[in-house]
Amino acid sequence: MRARRGYLAAGLAALALGMSTGCASTLAQKISPGLDAVTHWDWSPERVKPWERDILARREMAFDPDPLTSTRRSHVYFSKEAALSAGEAGGGGCGCN
Amino acid sequence: MRKPSSLHGFGRWLSSAAAGALLLLCAGPAAALQVGDKAPQFAARALDGSESLSLARFRGKVVYLDFWASWCGPCAKSLPVLEKLRQEFPAEQFQVLAINVDKDVELARKFIKPYSVGYPSASDPEGRLPEVFGIPTMPTSFLIDRNGVIQYVHPGFREGDAEELRSRIRSLVEAQ
């Protein structure tokens, strides 16, 4: 574990040194798009604030926008297949639906 | 005893920096205003676009400041209750001031029209005021006394809240 950390640190240090001296210019050119993506990506864990829900609060944005339809479909499924659908919890498996 | 290598030191520094960055990133929004805090002064355009509304305009009155939105279910329940409370107390002593946070102002206008509320509603589509007040949920209301101090914070709205609100407003209105 410690050795792995050491390799990681050594790799980063070598990369930083190489890039600062210009020795790794080719490498830098190759990885620069990737670095750009990393540095320009919004890494902040933005949470939606209560007043920002807006369209997220609409019913069609819910994971299950129509619970009644889901329940009906699930009922049809387990009645026809004698098995619970993927979204259901595991049951006794008696087949007596 | 093994001497710690510089690489090991760099690794430790790197992990500390990463932990620090994570803490900074996870920092929450500004703390919510509490009872006893002075209500921040603000001015915002009225929902109907007619004028600019400010808290200072109602200085000397007990103010019930209500944050609402058209997409918020409990807000719809609160509107008629607030209108009733507004009518129960003298206008020179009590004022309801609403702040709408809909991004689409037109939706808010359509939503509020059937309720025919008599109190003013400001529009804040950018959500600056809820950020300043640090509201924990929608809707949230602040009962502000004559001196501009928050005396009660009311997160959410449920049926049956009206009685408690009425009693709190009454005690503030009757207090000299």
CSV table of C-alpha atoms in Angstrom, one decimal:
chain,number,residue,atom,x,y,z
A,1,MET,CA,0.0,0.0,0.0
A,2,ARG,CA,2.8,2.3,1.1
A,3,ALA,CA,4.8,1.4,-2.0
A,4,ARG,CA,1.8,2.1,-4.2
A,5,ARG,CA,1.4,5.6,-2.7
A,6,GLY,CA,5.1,6.2,-3.2
A,7,TYR,CA,4.9,5.3,-6.9
A,8,LEU,CA,1.9,7.6,-7.3
A,9,ALA,CA,3.7,10.5,-5.6
A,10,ALA,CA,6.8,9.8,-7.6
A,11,GLY,CA,4.8,9.7,-10.8
A,12,LEU,CA,3.1,13.0,-10.1
A,13,ALA,CA,6.4,14.7,-9.0
A,14,ALA,CA,8.1,13.4,-12.2
A,15,LEU,CA,5.2,14.7,-14.3
A,16,ALA,CA,5.3,18.1,-12.6
A,17,LEU,CA,9.1,18.4,-13.0
A,18,GLY,CA,9.0,17.3,-16.6
A,19,MET,CA,6.3,19.7,-17.5
A,20,SER,CA,7.9,22.6,-15.7
A,21,THR,CA,11.2,22.0,-17.5
A,22,GLY,CA,9.7,21.4,-20.9
A,23,CYS,CA,11.2,17.9,-21.2
A,24,ALA,CA,7.9,16.3,-21.4
A,25,SER,CA,6.4,18.7,-23.9
A,26,THR,CA,5.3,15.8,-26.2
A,27,LEU,CA,3.7,14.0,-23.3
A,28,ALA,CA,2.1,17.3,-22.2
A,29,GLN,CA,0.7,17.8,-25.7
A,30,LYS,CA,-0.8,14.4,-25.7
A,31,ILE,CA,-2.4,14.6,-22.3
A,32,SER,CA,-3.4,18.3,-22.4
A,33,PRO,CA,-6.9,17.7,-23.6
A,34,GLY,CA,-7.4,15.2,-20.7
A,35,LEU,CA,-5.9,17.7,-18.2
A,36,ASP,CA,-8.1,20.4,-19.6
A,37,ALA,CA,-11.1,18.3,-19.0
A,38,VAL,CA,-10.0,17.6,-15.5
A,39,THR,CA,-9.2,21.2,-14.6
A,40,HIS,CA,-12.3,22.7,-16.3
A,41,TRP,CA,-14.8,20.1,-15.0
A,42,ASP,CA,-17.1,21.4,-12.2
A,43,TRP,CA,-16.0,19.2,-9.4
A,44,SER,CA,-18.1,20.9,-6.7
A,45,PRO,CA,-20.9,18.7,-5.3
A,46,GLU,CA,-23.6,21.2,-6.2
A,47,ARG,CA,-26.8,20.4,-4.4
A,48,VAL,CA,-30.1,21.6,-5.6
A,49,LYS,CA,-31.3,24.2,-3.1
A,50,PRO,CA,-35.0,24.1,-1.9
A,51,TRP,CA,-35.9,27.2,-4.0
A,52,GLU,CA,-34.1,25.9,-7.1
A,53,ARG,CA,-36.2,22.7,-7.6
A,54,ASP,CA,-38.5,24.4,-10.1
A,55,ILE,CA,-38.9,21.9,-13.0
A,56,LEU,CA,-37.3,19.2,-10.9
A,57,ALA,CA,-40.4,19.4,-8.7
A,58,ARG,CA,-42.7,18.4,-11.7
A,59,ARG,CA,-44.3,15.0,-11.6
A,60,GLU,CA,-42.8,14.0,-14.9
A,61,MET,CA,-39.3,14.5,-13.4
A,62,ALA,CA,-39.8,11.9,-10.7
A,63,PHE,CA,-38.2,8.5,-11.0
A,64,ASP,CA,-41.6,7.1,-11.0
A,65,PRO,CA,-43.8,9.8,-12.5
A,66,ASP,CA,-47.0,7.7,-12.4
A,67,PRO,CA,-47.1,5.3,-9.4
A,68,LEU,CA,-50.6,4.1,-10.3
A,69,THR,CA,-49.5,3.0,-13.7
A,70,SER,CA,-46.4,1.3,-12.3
A,71,THR,CA,-48.5,-0.6,-9.8
A,72,ARG,CA,-50.9,-1.7,-12.5
A,73,ARG,CA,-48.1,-2.9,-14.8
A,74,SER,CA,-46.4,-4.7,-11.9
A,75,HIS,CA,-49.6,-6.4,-11.0
A,76,VAL,CA,-50.1,-7.6,-14.6
A,77,TYR,CA,-46.5,-8.8,-14.8
A,78,PHE,CA,-46.6,-10.9,-11.6
A,79,SER,CA,-50.0,-12.2,-12.4
A,80,LYS,CA,-48.9,-13.4,-15.9
A,81,GLU,CA,-45.4,-14.5,-15.0
A,82,ALA,CA,-46.0,-15.8,-11.5
A,83,ALA,CA,-42.9,-13.9,-10.5
A,84,LEU,CA,-42.1,-10.5,-9.1
A,85,SER,CA,-40.8,-7.9,-11.4
A,86,ALA,CA,-37.3,-6.5,-11.1
A,87,GLY,CA,-38.4,-3.6,-9.0
A,88,GLU,CA,-40.1,-5.7,-6.3
A,89,ALA,CA,-38.6,-7.1,-3.2
A,90,GLY,CA,-37.9,-10.9,-3.0
A,91,GLY,CA,-40.9,-12.8,-1.9
A,92,GLY,CA,-41.7,-16.3,-0.7
A,93,GLY,CA,-42.0,-17.7,-4.3
A,94,CYS,CA,-45.1,-19.7,-3.5
A,95,GLY,CA,-46.6,-18.8,-6.9
A,96,CYS,CA,-49.9,-18.1,-5.3
A,97,ASN,CA,-50.3,-14.6,-6.7
B,1,MET,CA,13.9,3.1,12.6
B,2,ARG,CA,13.2,4.0,9.0
B,3,LYS,CA,13.8,7.5,8.0
B,4,PRO,CA,10.7,8.9,6.2
B,5,SER,CA,11.4,9.6,2.6
B,6,SER,CA,10.7,12.8,0.8
B,7,LEU,CA,8.3,10.9,-1.4
B,8,HIS,CA,6.4,9.7,1.6
B,9,GLY,CA,6.3,13.3,2.8
B,10,PHE,CA,4.9,14.4,-0.5
B,11,GLY,CA,2.3,11.7,-0.4
B,12,ARG,CA,1.2,12.9,3.0
B,13,TRP,CA,1.1,16.5,1.8
B,14,LEU,CA,-0.9,15.4,-1.2
B,15,SER,CA,-3.5,13.6,0.9
B,16,SER,CA,-3.8,16.5,3.3
B,17,ALA,CA,-4.3,18.9,0.4
B,18,ALA,CA,-7.0,16.6,-1.1
B,19,ALA,CA,-8.8,16.4,2.3
B,20,GLY,CA,-8.7,20.2,2.6
B,21,ALA,CA,-10.0,20.6,-0.9
B,22,LEU,CA,-12.8,18.1,-0.2
B,23,LEU,CA,-13.8,20.1,3.0
B,24,LEU,CA,-13.9,23.3,1.0
B,25,LEU,CA,-16.0,21.7,-1.7
B,26,CYS,CA,-18.4,20.2,0.7
B,27,ALA,CA,-19.0,23.5,2.6
B,28,GLY,CA,-22.7,24.2,2.8
B,29,PRO,CA,-24.5,27.4,2.0
B,30,ALA,CA,-24.7,30.4,4.3
B,31,ALA,CA,-26.4,29.6,7.6
B,32,ALA,CA,-30.1,30.1,7.8
B,33,LEU,CA,-31.4,33.2,9.7
B,34,GLN,CA,-32.6,32.4,13.1
B,35,VAL,CA,-35.0,33.9,15.7
B,36,GLY,CA,-33.4,37.0,17.1
B,37,ASP,CA,-31.5,37.9,13.9
B,38,LYS,CA,-32.1,41.2,12.2
B,39,ALA,CA,-34.0,40.6,8.9
B,40,PRO,CA,-31.8,41.7,6.0
B,41,GLN,CA,-33.1,44.7,4.1
B,42,PHE,CA,-33.9,44.1,0.4
B,43,ALA,CA,-35.7,45.5,-2.6
B,44,ALA,CA,-37.2,43.4,-5.4
B,45,ARG,CA,-39.5,44.0,-8.3
B,46,ALA,CA,-43.1,43.2,-7.7
B,47,LEU,CA,-44.5,40.0,-9.4
B,48,ASP,CA,-46.8,42.1,-11.5
B,49,GLY,CA,-43.9,44.3,-12.5
B,50,SER,CA,-45.6,47.4,-11.2
B,51,GLU,CA,-43.2,48.6,-8.5
B,52,SER,CA,-40.2,47.8,-6.4
B,53,LEU,CA,-41.0,46.2,-3.0
B,54,SER,CA,-38.8,46.6,0.0
B,55,LEU,CA,-38.9,45.5,3.6
B,56,ALA,CA,-38.1,49.0,4.7
B,57,ARG,CA,-41.4,50.1,3.2
B,58,PHE,CA,-43.2,48.3,6.0
B,59,ARG,CA,-41.1,49.5,8.9
B,60,GLY,CA,-43.1,49.8,12.1
B,61,LYS,CA,-45.4,46.9,11.1
B,62,VAL,CA,-45.3,43.3,12.0
B,63,VAL,CA,-44.3,41.6,8.7
B,64,TYR,CA,-45.0,38.0,7.7
B,65,LEU,CA,-42.4,37.3,5.0
B,66,ASP,CA,-43.4,34.3,2.9
B,67,PHE,CA,-41.2,32.5,0.3
B,68,TRP,CA,-43.3,30.6,-2.2
B,69,ALA,CA,-43.3,29.1,-5.7
B,70,SER,CA,-45.9,27.8,-8.1
B,71,TRP,CA,-44.4,24.3,-8.2
B,72,CYS,CA,-44.6,24.0,-4.4
B,73,GLY,CA,-47.6,22.1,-3.2
B,74,PRO,CA,-47.8,23.4,0.4
B,75,CYS,CA,-47.4,27.0,-0.9
B,76,ALA,CA,-50.8,26.6,-2.6
B,77,LYS,CA,-52.4,25.6,0.7
B,78,SER,CA,-50.8,28.6,2.5
B,79,LEU,CA,-51.9,31.3,0.1
B,80,PRO,CA,-55.6,31.4,1.2
B,81,VAL,CA,-54.6,31.1,4.9
B,82,LEU,CA,-52.2,34.1,4.6
B,83,GLU,CA,-54.8,36.1,2.9
B,84,LYS,CA,-57.3,35.4,5.7
B,85,LEU,CA,-54.7,36.3,8.3
B,86,ARG,CA,-54.0,39.5,6.5
B,87,GLN,CA,-57.6,40.5,6.6
B,88,GLU,CA,-57.9,39.6,10.3
B,89,PHE,CA,-55.4,42.2,11.5
B,90,PRO,CA,-55.3,45.9,11.0
B,91,ALA,CA,-53.4,46.9,7.8
B,92,GLU,CA,-51.5,49.6,9.7
B,93,GLN,CA,-50.1,47.0,12.1
B,94,PHE,CA,-49.6,43.8,10.1
B,95,GLN,CA,-48.4,43.1,6.6
B,96,VAL,CA,-47.9,40.0,4.6
B,97,LEU,CA,-45.1,40.2,2.1
B,98,ALA,CA,-44.5,37.3,-0.3
B,99,ILE,CA,-41.4,36.5,-2.3
B,100,ASN,CA,-41.9,34.3,-5.3
B,101,VAL,CA,-38.9,32.3,-6.5
B,102,ASP,CA,-40.2,30.9,-9.8
B,103,LYS,CA,-37.7,31.1,-12.6
B,104,ASP,CA,-40.5,31.6,-15.0
B,105,VAL,CA,-42.3,34.7,-13.7
B,106,GLU,CA,-45.3,34.1,-16.0
B,107,LEU,CA,-46.0,30.7,-14.3
B,108,ALA,CA,-46.2,32.4,-11.0
B,109,ARG,CA,-48.5,35.1,-12.2
B,110,LYS,CA,-50.9,32.5,-13.7
B,111,PHE,CA,-50.7,30.5,-10.5
B,112,ILE,CA,-51.5,33.3,-8.1
B,113,LYS,CA,-54.3,34.9,-10.1
B,114,PRO,CA,-57.2,32.6,-9.0
B,115,TYR,CA,-56.3,33.1,-5.3
B,116,SER,CA,-56.9,36.9,-5.5
B,117,VAL,CA,-54.5,37.6,-2.7
B,118,GLY,CA,-54.5,41.2,-1.5
B,119,TYR,CA,-50.9,41.3,-0.3
B,120,PRO,CA,-47.9,42.2,-2.4
B,121,SER,CA,-45.6,39.6,-3.9
B,122,ALA,CA,-42.1,40.3,-5.0
B,123,SER,CA,-40.3,38.3,-7.7
B,124,ASP,CA,-36.9,36.8,-7.3
B,125,PRO,CA,-36.2,34.4,-10.2
B,126,GLU,CA,-32.4,34.4,-9.5
B,127,GLY,CA,-33.0,33.1,-6.0
B,128,ARG,CA,-30.9,35.8,-4.3
B,129,LEU,CA,-33.2,36.4,-1.3
B,130,PRO,CA,-33.7,32.8,-0.3
B,131,GLU,CA,-29.9,32.4,-0.4
B,132,VAL,CA,-29.6,35.5,1.9
B,133,PHE,CA,-32.3,34.2,4.3
B,134,GLY,CA,-31.0,30.6,4.0
B,135,ILE,CA,-34.4,29.1,3.8
B,136,PRO,CA,-34.3,25.3,4.7
B,137,THR,CA,-37.3,24.3,2.6
B,138,MET,CA,-40.2,25.5,0.5
B,139,PRO,CA,-42.2,27.3,1.6
B,140,THR,CA,-40.5,29.1,4.5
B,141,SER,CA,-41.9,32.1,6.3
B,142,PHE,CA,-40.4,34.6,8.7
B,143,LEU,CA,-42.4,36.6,11.2
B,144,ILE,CA,-40.6,39.9,11.7
B,145,ASP,CA,-41.5,42.3,14.5
B,146,ARG,CA,-41.8,46.1,14.3
B,147,ASN,CA,-38.1,46.5,14.9
B,148,GLY,CA,-37.1,44.3,12.0
B,149,VAL,CA,-36.1,41.3,14.2
B,150,ILE,CA,-37.1,37.8,13.2
B,151,GLN,CA,-39.4,36.4,15.9
B,152,TYR,CA,-40.5,33.1,14.3
B,153,VAL,CA,-39.3,30.9,11.4
B,154,HIS,CA,-41.9,28.7,9.9
B,155,PRO,CA,-40.6,26.0,7.6
B,156,GLY,CA,-43.1,24.2,5.4
B,157,PHE,CA,-46.9,24.6,5.7
B,158,ARG,CA,-49.4,22.1,6.9
B,159,GLU,CA,-53.1,22.3,7.6
B,160,GLY,CA,-53.6,23.3,11.2
B,161,ASP,CA,-50.6,25.7,11.1
B,162,ALA,CA,-52.9,28.7,10.8
B,163,GLU,CA,-53.9,28.7,14.5
B,164,GLU,CA,-50.3,28.9,15.7
B,165,LEU,CA,-49.5,31.6,13.2
B,166,ARG,CA,-52.5,33.6,14.2
B,167,SER,CA,-51.5,33.4,17.9
B,168,ARG,CA,-47.9,34.4,17.2
B,169,ILE,CA,-49.0,37.3,14.9
B,170,ARG,CA,-51.5,38.5,17.6
B,171,SER,CA,-48.9,38.5,20.3
B,172,LEU,CA,-46.5,40.6,18.2
B,173,VAL,CA,-49.2,43.0,17.0
B,174,GLU,CA,-50.5,43.5,20.5
B,175,ALA,CA,-46.9,44.0,21.9
B,176,GLN,CA,-46.0,47.7,22.1
